[in-house]
Amino acid sequence: VSATNGSGRAGYATLTIQVGANLSNLSSTFGASTTWVCPANVTAVQVEAWGAGGAGGSAIRGTSKAAVGGGGAGGAYARLNSFPVVSGRTYYINIGAGGVSSTNNLATVPGGDSWFNSNNVTSTLVLAKGGAGGQSTVTTSSDVFGAGGAGMTAGSIGDVVRAGGSGATSTTNGCGGGGGGSAGILSAGNAPASTTNGLGAAPVTGGGNGGNANATPGSSGNGQSPTGSPGGGGGGARAASTTQRYGGTGAAGQVILTVQAIAKAGSTISVTGSTSFTYNGSAQGPDTSTVTGSGGSVSYSYEGASGTSYPLSGTKPTAVGSYWVTATVTADTNYDTATSSAYAFTIVAAGTAFATYLSDNNLPADTAFDAKVNGVAVGLKYAFGSASGMPQNNGVTAVPVIDQLPNGNNQLTYTFDVKDDSPPLTITYQTSTDLVTWTTAEDVSPGTGAVLTGFLKKQVQVTGSDRLFVRLNVTR
């Protein structure tokens, strides 16, 4: 990530994103004091803490005698298996700073303690003590060998505590004592393998190494800081003159938080889509694309008033009626089960042919003509009301024409010829969608096109997208 200030100067930092299948066992490592906001759903974390390493002892030679500092001890390890936390709350992480060598004779400077707490005070639940510092030396009349810091568990708090490795007390005036290693996740920290070569302790699993003493045995020089982390002790110094030599600074501590328990989030279900389907001989209803959910796997079923269940992956409803779809989210590590049955839908009957419709409803066949059923021209016919005593065809065959309009509707133009009688016939039309309720009668329009002598061209033009019946009313 980068940021640029108003002067155009850019700063950069590395952002690491850890991705897991779920929150459980996700770990975060902290090497500096900070705050931590508990993520949603997390209810407990394991806390592992390492105290900082103690400082290596400093040295000043006053006469020809030797002056060597002791090695600092490594920081302790403490683990609390389950620290209860609350989502959204801020917690405090304290990382102990490594001990810094003192110039005072016989001084020891320990490393700082590391802990985790719900407020910004030293924790009483989990705390890892910093390692003891190596002893500084100032000599005037005799060889002085500063004592190495002792590794210990005293003062550390947790379900598991382990001591850091002790720093070395040098047994030769050629070098200071090596630093002890910090405790690890499986064992206490190591002490240096030798008290004569000034080398720091090797690390254990999860722990840091100890710092070396002065770089070259037999030379005057400062002790060295550990090269790794966390919490190794600093190496001791050796002075070959009255020039102050400093011990190595201990390594900083560390805290690792690992999610141990989570509260399951509530699953969500959203079912959207069409609420009406037309039965056309095959199964109908919504599909899985209309149902979404957060959480585990989602299963679906259809159910009707009769209680019959229709799996979404198999047969859908094939009967006209009202139904609803039920979606269920299977509980998993992060989510509870959620069920939704609020999505209702209906399956309506497809349109039937004109003649069938009239027959099914016990209607006379000469009362109307059908323009279309569900946008498709079916059963087109015409009839004049026989109650007027006039012939059904009244002269010349009528010509119905169906055109598809740009908006997806169908337009029916019904053209017919009528005898030019005197007095002329009065012809009106009405429309209906159910052959029960009819619109107010309207006059037919003059038609276009060639016409035989003695006849008038007339037309009816209607538009619609559903079943539409047209009735002609003729009076003399």
Coordinates of N, CA and C in Angstrom, one line a residue, residues 25-28 36 43-50 76-85 91-92 114-118 122-129 156-162 184-185 254-261:
N25 N -8.7 -20.8 14.2 CA -7.2 -21.1 14.1 C -6.5 -20.1 13.3
L26 N -7.1 -19.0 12.9 CA -6.4 -17.9 12.3 C -5.5 -17.2 13.3
S27 N -4.3 -16.9 13.0 CA -3.3 -16.3 13.9 C -2.8 -15.0 13.4
S28 N -2.5 -14.1 14.4 CA -1.9 -12.8 14.1 C -0.8 -12.6 15.0
W36 N -5.9 -4.0 19.5 CA -6.5 -5.0 18.6 C -8.0 -5.0 18.8
T43 N -15.2 -15.1 19.8 CA -15.5 -15.1 21.3 C -14.4 -15.5 22.2
A44 N -13.3 -16.1 21.6 CA -12.2 -16.4 22.5 C -10.9 -16.6 21.6
V45 N -9.8 -16.2 22.2 CA -8.5 -16.3 21.5 C -7.5 -17.0 22.4
Q46 N -6.6 -17.7 21.8 CA -5.4 -18.2 22.5 C -4.4 -17.1 22.5
V47 N -3.8 -16.8 23.6 CA -2.7 -15.8 23.7 C -1.4 -16.4 24.0
E48 N -0.4 -16.2 23.1 CA 1.0 -16.6 23.4 C 1.8 -15.4 23.5
A49 N 2.6 -15.3 24.6 CA 3.5 -14.1 24.8 C 4.9 -14.5 25.1
W50 N 5.8 -13.7 24.6 CA 7.3 -13.9 24.8 C 7.8 -12.6 25.5
A76 N 10.9 -15.1 28.9 CA 10.0 -16.3 29.1 C 8.9 -16.4 28.1
Y77 N 8.2 -17.5 28.1 CA 7.0 -17.8 27.3 C 5.9 -18.1 28.1
A78 N 4.7 -17.5 27.8 CA 3.5 -17.8 28.5 C 2.3 -18.0 27.5
R79 N 1.5 -19.0 27.8 CA 0.3 -19.2 26.9 C -0.9 -19.3 27.8
L80 N -2.0 -18.6 27.3 CA -3.3 -18.7 27.9 C -4.2 -19.3 26.8
N81 N -4.7 -20.5 27.1 CA -5.4 -21.3 26.0 C -6.7 -20.6 25.5
S82 N -7.4 -19.9 26.4 CA -8.6 -19.3 26.0 C -8.9 -18.0 26.8
F83 N -8.7 -16.9 26.1 CA -9.0 -15.6 26.6 C -10.3 -15.1 26.1
P84 N -11.4 -14.9 26.9 CA -12.7 -14.5 26.4 C -12.6 -13.1 25.8
V85 N -13.2 -12.9 24.6 CA -13.2 -11.6 24.0 C -14.6 -11.3 23.5
Y91 N -8.8 -4.2 22.5 CA -7.9 -4.9 23.5 C -6.5 -4.3 23.3
Y92 N -5.7 -4.5 24.4 CA -4.3 -3.9 24.4 C -3.3 -5.0 24.4
S114 N 5.7 -8.9 28.3 CA 4.7 -8.8 27.2 C 3.4 -9.4 27.8
W115 N 2.3 -8.8 27.4 CA 1.0 -9.2 27.9 C -0.2 -8.8 27.0
F116 N -1.4 -9.3 27.2 CA -2.6 -9.0 26.5 C -3.7 -8.8 27.5
N117 N -4.5 -7.7 27.3 CA -5.5 -7.4 28.3 C -6.6 -6.6 27.7
S118 N -7.7 -6.5 28.4 CA -8.9 -5.8 27.9 C -8.8 -4.3 28.2
T122 N -1.2 -3.9 33.2 CA -0.6 -5.2 33.2 C -1.6 -6.3 33.4
S123 N -1.6 -7.3 32.6 CA -2.6 -8.4 32.7 C -2.3 -9.3 33.8
T124 N -3.4 -9.8 34.4 CA -3.3 -10.8 35.5 C -3.7 -12.1 35.0
L125 N -3.9 -12.3 33.7 CA -4.3 -13.5 33.1 C -3.2 -14.2 32.2
V126 N -2.5 -13.3 31.5 CA -1.4 -13.9 30.7 C -0.3 -12.8 30.6
L127 N 0.9 -13.2 31.0 CA 2.0 -12.3 31.0 C 3.3 -13.1 30.9
A128 N 4.2 -12.7 30.0 CA 5.5 -13.3 29.9 C 6.6 -12.4 30.4
K129 N 7.4 -12.8 31.4 CA 8.4 -11.9 31.9 C 9.6 -11.8 31.0
S156 N 5.8 -15.0 35.5 CA 5.0 -15.2 34.3 C 3.7 -15.8 34.6
I157 N 2.6 -15.6 33.8 CA 1.3 -16.0 34.1 C 0.7 -16.7 32.9
G158 N 0.0 -17.8 33.0 CA -0.6 -18.4 31.9 C -0.9 -19.9 32.2
D159 N -1.6 -20.6 31.3 CA -1.8 -22.0 31.5 C -0.5 -22.8 31.3
V160 N 0.4 -22.2 30.5 CA 1.7 -22.8 30.3 C 2.7 -21.7 30.4
V161 N 3.8 -21.9 31.1 CA 4.9 -20.9 31.2 C 6.2 -21.7 31.1
R162 N 7.1 -21.0 30.4 CA 8.4 -21.7 30.2 C 9.5 -20.6 30.3
G184 N 10.6 -21.3 24.0 CA 9.9 -21.7 22.8 C 8.5 -22.2 23.1
I185 N 7.8 -22.6 22.1 CA 6.4 -23.1 22.3 C 6.4 -24.5 22.9
Q254 N 7.1 -10.6 22.0 CA 6.2 -10.9 20.9 C 4.9 -11.5 21.5
V255 N 3.8 -11.2 20.8 CA 2.5 -11.8 21.2 C 1.8 -12.4 19.9
I256 N 1.3 -13.6 20.0 CA 0.5 -14.2 18.9 C -0.9 -14.5 19.4
L257 N -1.9 -14.0 18.7 CA -3.3 -14.3 19.0 C -3.8 -15.3 18.0
T258 N -4.5 -16.3 18.5 CA -5.0 -17.3 17.6 C -6.5 -17.5 17.9
V259 N -7.4 -17.4 17.0 CA -8.8 -17.5 17.2 C -9.1 -19.0 17.7
Q260 N -9.8 -19.0 18.8 CA -10.1 -20.3 19.4 C -11.6 -20.7 19.3
A261 N -12.4 -19.7 19.4 CA -13.9 -19.9 19.4 C -14.6 -18.8 18.7

